[in-house]
Coordinates of C-alpha atoms and ligand atoms in Angstrom, one line a residue:
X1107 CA 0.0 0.0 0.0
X1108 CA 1.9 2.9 -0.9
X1109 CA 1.1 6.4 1.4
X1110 CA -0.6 8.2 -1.4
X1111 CA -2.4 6.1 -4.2
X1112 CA -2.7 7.8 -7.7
X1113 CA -5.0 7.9 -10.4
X1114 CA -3.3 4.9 -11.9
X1115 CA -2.7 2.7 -8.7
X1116 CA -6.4 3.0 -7.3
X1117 CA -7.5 1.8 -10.6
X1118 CA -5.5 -1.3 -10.3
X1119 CA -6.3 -1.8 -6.7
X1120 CA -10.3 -1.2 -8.0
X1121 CA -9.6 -3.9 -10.7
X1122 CA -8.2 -6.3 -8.2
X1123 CA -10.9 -5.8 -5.9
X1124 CA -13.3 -6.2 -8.7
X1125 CA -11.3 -9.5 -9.7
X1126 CA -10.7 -11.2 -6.4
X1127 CA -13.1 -14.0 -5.7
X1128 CA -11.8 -14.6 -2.3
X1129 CA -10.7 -11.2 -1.2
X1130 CA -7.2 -12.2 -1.3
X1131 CA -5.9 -9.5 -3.5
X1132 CA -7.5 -6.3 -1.6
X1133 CA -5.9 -8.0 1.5
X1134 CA -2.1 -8.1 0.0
X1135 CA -2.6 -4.8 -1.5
X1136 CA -3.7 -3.4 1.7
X1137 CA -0.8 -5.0 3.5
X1138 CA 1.8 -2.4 4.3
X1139 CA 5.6 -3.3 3.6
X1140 CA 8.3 -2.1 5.7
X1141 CA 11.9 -2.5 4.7
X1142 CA 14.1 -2.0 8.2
X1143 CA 17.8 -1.9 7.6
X1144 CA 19.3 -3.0 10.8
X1145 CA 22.6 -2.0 12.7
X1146 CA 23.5 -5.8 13.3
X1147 CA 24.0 -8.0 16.3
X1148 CA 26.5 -6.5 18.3
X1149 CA 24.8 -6.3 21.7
X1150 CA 22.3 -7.8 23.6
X1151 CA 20.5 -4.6 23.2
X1152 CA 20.8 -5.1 19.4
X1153 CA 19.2 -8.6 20.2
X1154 CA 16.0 -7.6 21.8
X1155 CA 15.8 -4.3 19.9
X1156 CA 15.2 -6.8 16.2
X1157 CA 13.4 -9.2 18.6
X1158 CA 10.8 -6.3 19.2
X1159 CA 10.6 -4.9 16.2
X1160 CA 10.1 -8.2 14.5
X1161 CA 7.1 -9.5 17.0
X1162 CA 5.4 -6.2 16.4
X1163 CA 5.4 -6.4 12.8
X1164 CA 4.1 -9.7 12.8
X1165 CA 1.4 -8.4 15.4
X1166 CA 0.6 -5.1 13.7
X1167 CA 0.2 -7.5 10.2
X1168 CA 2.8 -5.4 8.3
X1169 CA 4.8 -7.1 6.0
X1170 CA 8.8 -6.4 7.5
X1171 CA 11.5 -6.9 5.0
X1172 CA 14.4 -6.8 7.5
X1173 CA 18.4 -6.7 6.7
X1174 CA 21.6 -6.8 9.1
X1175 CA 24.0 -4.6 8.3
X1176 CA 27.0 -6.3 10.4
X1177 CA 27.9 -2.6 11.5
X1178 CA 28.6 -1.4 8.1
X1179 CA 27.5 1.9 6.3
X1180 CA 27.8 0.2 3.2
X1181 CA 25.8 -2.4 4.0
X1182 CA 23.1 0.0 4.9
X1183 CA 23.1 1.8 1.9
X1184 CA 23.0 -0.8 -0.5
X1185 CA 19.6 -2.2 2.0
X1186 CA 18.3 1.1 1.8
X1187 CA 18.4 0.9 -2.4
X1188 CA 16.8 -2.2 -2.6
X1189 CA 14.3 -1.4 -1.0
X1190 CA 13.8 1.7 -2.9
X1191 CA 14.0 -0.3 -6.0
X1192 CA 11.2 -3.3 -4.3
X1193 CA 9.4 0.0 -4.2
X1194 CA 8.2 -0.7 -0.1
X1195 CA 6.2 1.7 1.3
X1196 CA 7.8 2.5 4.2
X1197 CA 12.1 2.4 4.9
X1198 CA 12.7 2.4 8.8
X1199 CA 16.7 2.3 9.9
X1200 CA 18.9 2.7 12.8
X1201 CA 22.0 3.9 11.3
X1202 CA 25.3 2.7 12.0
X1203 CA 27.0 6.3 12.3
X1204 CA 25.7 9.6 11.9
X1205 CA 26.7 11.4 8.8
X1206 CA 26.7 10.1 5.0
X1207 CA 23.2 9.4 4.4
X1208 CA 21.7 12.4 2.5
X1209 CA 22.2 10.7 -0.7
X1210 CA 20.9 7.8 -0.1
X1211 CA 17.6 9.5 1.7
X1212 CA 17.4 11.8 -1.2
X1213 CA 16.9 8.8 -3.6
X1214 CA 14.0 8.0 -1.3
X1215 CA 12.3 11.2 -0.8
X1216 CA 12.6 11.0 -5.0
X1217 CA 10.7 7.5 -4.8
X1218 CA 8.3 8.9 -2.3
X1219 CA 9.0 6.4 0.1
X1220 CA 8.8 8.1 3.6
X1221 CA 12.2 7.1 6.0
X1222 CA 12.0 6.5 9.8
X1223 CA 14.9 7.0 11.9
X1224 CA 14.5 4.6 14.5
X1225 CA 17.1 4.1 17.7
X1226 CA 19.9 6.1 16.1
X1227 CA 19.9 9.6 14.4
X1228 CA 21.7 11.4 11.7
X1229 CA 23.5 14.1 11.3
X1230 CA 21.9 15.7 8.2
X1231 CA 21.2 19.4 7.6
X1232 CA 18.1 18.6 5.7
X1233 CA 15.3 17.0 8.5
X1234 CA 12.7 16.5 5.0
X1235 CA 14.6 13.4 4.3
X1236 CA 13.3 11.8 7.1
X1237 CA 9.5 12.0 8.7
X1238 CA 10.6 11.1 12.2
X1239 CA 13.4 9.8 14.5
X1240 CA 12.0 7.0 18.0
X1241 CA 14.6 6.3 19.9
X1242 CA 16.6 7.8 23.3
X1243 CA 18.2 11.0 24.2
X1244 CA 21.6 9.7 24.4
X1245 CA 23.6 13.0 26.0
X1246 CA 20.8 12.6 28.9
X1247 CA 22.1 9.0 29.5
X1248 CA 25.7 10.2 29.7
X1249 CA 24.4 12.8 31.6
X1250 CA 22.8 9.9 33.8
X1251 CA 26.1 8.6 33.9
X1252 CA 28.0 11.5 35.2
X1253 CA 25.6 12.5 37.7
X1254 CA 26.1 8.9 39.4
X1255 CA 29.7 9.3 38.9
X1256 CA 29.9 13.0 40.7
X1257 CA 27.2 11.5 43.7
X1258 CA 29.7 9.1 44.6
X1259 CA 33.6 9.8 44.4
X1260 CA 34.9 12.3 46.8
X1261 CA 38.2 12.8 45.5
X1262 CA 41.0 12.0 42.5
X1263 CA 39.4 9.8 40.4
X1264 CA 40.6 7.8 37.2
X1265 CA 38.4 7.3 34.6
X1266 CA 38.9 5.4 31.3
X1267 CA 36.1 5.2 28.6
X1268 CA 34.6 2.3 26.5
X1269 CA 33.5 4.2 24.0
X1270 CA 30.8 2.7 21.0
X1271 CA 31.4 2.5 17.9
X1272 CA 33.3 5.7 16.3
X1273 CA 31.2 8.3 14.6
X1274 CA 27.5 6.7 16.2
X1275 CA 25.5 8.5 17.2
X1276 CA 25.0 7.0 20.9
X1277 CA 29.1 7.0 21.2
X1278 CA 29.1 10.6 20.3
X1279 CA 26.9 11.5 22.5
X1280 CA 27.1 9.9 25.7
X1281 CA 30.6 10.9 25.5
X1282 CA 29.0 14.5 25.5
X1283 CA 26.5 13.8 28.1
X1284 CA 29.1 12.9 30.9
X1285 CA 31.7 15.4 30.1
X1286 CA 29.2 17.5 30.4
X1287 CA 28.8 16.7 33.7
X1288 CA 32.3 16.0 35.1
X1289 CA 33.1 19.2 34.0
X1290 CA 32.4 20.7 37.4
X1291 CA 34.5 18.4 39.1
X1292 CA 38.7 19.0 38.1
X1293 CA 39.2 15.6 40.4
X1294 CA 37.3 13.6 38.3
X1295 CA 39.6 12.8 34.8
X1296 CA 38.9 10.8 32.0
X1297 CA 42.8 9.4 31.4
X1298 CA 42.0 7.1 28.7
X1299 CA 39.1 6.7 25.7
X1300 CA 39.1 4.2 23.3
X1301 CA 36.4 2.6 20.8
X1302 CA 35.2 -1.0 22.2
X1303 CA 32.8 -1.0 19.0
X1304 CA 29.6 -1.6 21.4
X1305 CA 30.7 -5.2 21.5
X1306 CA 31.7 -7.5 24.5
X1307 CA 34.9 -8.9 22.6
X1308 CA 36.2 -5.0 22.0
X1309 CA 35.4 -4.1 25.4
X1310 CA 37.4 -7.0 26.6
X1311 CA 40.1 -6.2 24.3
X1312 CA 40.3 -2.5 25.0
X1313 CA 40.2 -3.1 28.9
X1314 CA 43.3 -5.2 28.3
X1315 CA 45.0 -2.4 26.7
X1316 CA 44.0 0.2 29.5
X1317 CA 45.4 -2.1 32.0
X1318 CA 48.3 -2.8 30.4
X1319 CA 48.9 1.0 29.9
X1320 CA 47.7 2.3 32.9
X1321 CA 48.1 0.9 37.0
X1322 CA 45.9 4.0 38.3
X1323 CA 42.1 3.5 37.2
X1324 CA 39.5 3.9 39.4
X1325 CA 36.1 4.0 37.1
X1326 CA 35.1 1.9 33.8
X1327 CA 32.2 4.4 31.6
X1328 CA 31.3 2.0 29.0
X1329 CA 29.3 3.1 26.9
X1330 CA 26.8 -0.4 26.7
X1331 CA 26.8 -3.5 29.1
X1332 CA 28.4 -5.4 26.8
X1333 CA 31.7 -3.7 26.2
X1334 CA 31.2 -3.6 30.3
X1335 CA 31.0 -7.1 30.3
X1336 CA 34.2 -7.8 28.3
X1337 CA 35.6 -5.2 30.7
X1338 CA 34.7 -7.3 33.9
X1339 CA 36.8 -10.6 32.1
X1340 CA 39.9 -8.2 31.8
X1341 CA 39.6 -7.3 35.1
X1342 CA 39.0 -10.7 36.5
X1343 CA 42.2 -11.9 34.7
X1344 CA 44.1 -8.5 35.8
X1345 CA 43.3 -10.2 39.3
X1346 CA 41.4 -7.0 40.5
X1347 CA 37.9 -7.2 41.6
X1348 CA 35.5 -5.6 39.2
X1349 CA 33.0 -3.3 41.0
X1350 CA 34.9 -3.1 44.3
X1351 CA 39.0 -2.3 42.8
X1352 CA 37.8 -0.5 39.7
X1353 CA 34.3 0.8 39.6
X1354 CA 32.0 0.4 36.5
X1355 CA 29.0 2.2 35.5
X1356 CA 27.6 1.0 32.1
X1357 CA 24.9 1.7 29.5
X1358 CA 21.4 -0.5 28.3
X1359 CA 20.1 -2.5 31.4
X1360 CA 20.0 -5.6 29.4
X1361 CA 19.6 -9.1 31.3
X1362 CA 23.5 -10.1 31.7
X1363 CA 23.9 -6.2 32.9
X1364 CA 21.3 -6.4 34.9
X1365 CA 22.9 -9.5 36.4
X1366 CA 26.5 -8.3 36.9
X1367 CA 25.3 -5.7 38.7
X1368 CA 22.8 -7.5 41.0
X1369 CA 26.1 -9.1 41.8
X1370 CA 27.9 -6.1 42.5
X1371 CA 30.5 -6.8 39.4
X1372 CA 29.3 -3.3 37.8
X1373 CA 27.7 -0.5 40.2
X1374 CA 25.6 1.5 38.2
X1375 CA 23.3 1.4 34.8
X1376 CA 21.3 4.0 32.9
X1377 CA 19.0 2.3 31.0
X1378 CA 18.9 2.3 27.0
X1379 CA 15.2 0.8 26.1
X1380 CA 15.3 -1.3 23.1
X1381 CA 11.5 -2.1 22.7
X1382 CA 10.9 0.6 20.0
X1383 CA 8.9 -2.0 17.8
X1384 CA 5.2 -1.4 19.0
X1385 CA 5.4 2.5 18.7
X1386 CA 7.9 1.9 15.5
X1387 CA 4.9 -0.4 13.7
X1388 CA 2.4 2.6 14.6
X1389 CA 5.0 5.5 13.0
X1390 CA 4.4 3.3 10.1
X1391 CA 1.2 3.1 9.7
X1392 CA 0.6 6.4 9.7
X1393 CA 3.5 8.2 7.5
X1394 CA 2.4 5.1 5.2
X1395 CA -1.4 7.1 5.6
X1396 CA 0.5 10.2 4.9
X1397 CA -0.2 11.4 8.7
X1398 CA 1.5 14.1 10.5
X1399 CA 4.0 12.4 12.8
X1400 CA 6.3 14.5 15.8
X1401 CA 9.3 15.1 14.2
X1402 CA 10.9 13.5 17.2
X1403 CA 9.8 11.1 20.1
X1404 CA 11.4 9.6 22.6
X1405 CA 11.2 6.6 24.6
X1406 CA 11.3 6.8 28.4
X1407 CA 14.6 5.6 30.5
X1408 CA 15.7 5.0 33.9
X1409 CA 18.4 4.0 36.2
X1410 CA 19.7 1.1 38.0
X1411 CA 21.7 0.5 41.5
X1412 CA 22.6 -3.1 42.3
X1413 CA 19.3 -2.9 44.7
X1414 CA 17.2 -1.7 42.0
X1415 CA 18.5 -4.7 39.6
X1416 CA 18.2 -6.8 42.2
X1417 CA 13.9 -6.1 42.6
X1418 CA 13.6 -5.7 39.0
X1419 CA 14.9 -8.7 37.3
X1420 CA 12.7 -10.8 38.0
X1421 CA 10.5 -9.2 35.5
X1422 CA 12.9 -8.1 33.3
X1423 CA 11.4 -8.8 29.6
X1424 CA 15.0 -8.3 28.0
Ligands
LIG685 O1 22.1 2.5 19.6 C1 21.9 1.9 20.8 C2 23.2 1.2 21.3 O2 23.6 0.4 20.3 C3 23.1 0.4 22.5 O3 23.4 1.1 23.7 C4 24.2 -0.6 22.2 O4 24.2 -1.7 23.1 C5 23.9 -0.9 20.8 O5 24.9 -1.6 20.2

């Protein structure tokens, strides 16, 4: 169903109406198709974010045409062109970084096929080549972040950063957030930042490296659980005591997060929500419609001590 039917299509869809002895045809041609170009599968988060958006496409009866990018721009761009060229009537993607798309989106806005920015933003000085962006403020998680961090260390304090994937919009900016933040506070320094690529592997591997290179860290900020979790196997082999010798506050709230910190492994989370596919199908259905949409909308986010893990995990749907 594309958003807005011309002379030409509602004669077909009349003719197949007309034509259909069971109803079948009206049905497909009323069936809205979404092609979602995906980040990948680098996080837990990245897990139950597709794992939402899948269920509520199937629930919402829109047909999803869904691709994995494997963390690649490239990837993403050739996704977003065949869909364009399938014609779909509806693009929804969480981009990989921030700038580079205009192109791309401008090839869509020529197709009149209205984009969704879902998760991630762009950087883009033209907003008409997308109808909306769902997702979370990202600089108020950092923020989040540094707020916990200033509430509880007195004095000189260490800090190296996990930081997600280079040029992302969520690395970007909850590296702004909590600089933000520690700014007020000369005691508090970040001594070492390096990209951990929002995976658990490259937070391991990074972690290494900062331990090799440093004997004087106090704090992890990683920017997801993940790379936090890769972080705490470093430490462990280090023979430190995650949580208790260095200090780790982390990003997302997923289940193993949620976990290490019920344990006392990492000490504080601000929560990323993933489940973006319920209000994501609804976006849809009406930019598909041709509706009005908020240019931007964002989810709702909390925070986590080891108590507040503890009491919440047991109903923890991610
Ligand atoms: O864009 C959201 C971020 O991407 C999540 O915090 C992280 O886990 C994921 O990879």
């Amino acid at each position: 169903m594309k958003r807005l039917l011309g002379p030409v299509a509602v004669i077909v869809l009349a003719a197949a109406t007309a034509c259909g002895s069971n109803g079948s045809s009206t049905t497909d041609d009323e069936t809205i198709t979404l092609g979602f170009s995906q980040v990948g599968a680098e996080s837990g988060w990245r897990t139950a974010n597709t794992e939402s958006i899948q269920q509520a496409a199937e629930d919402a009866g829109i047909d999803l045409q869904f691709s994995d990018a494997q963390q690649k721009q490239e990837n993403q761009i050739q996704a977003i062109r065949s869909y364009i060229q399938q014609d779909v009537d509806v693009i929804a993607f969480s981009p990989v970084v921030e700038t580079g798309w205009d192109a791309v989106l401008l090839e869509a806005q020529r197709a009149d096929i209205p984009v969704i920015l879902t998760d991630r933003a762009i950087d883009s000085d033209d907003d008409s080549l997308y109808e909306t962006f769902l997702g979370s403020d990202f600089v108020e998680e950092g923020r989040k972040a540094g707020e916990w961090l200033v509430d509880n260390v007195e004095d000189e304090t260490n800090v190296v950063e996990l930081q997600g994937t280079t040029g992302a919009a969520p690395a970007i900016d909850r590296n702004e957030g909590f600089e933000e933040v520690i700014a007020d506070r000369p005691d508090i320094e970040i001594i070492d930042t390096q990209d951990g690529d929002f995976t658990r592997s490259g937070g391991k591997e990074v972690m290494e490296a900062f331990l090799r290179s440093h004997d004087d860290i106090d704090v992890v900020y990683s920017h997801n659980d993940d790379m936090g979790l890769g972080a705490i196997e470093a430490i462990q082999a280090a023979g430190l005591e995650p949580g208790e010798d260095i200090q780790i506050i982390t990003v997302d709230a997923v289940q193993a997060g949620m976990e290490a910190l019920a344990e006392g492994d990492i000490n504080f989370i601000v929560e990323c929500n993933p489940l973006l596919g319920d209000q994501l199908m609804e976006l849809v259905e009406q930019v598909a419609a041709g509706e009005e949409v908020s240019a931007r909308i964002e989810v709702e986010e909390t925070t986590f001590t080891p108590e507040e893990a503890e009491a919440a995990l047991p109903e923890r749907q991610y």
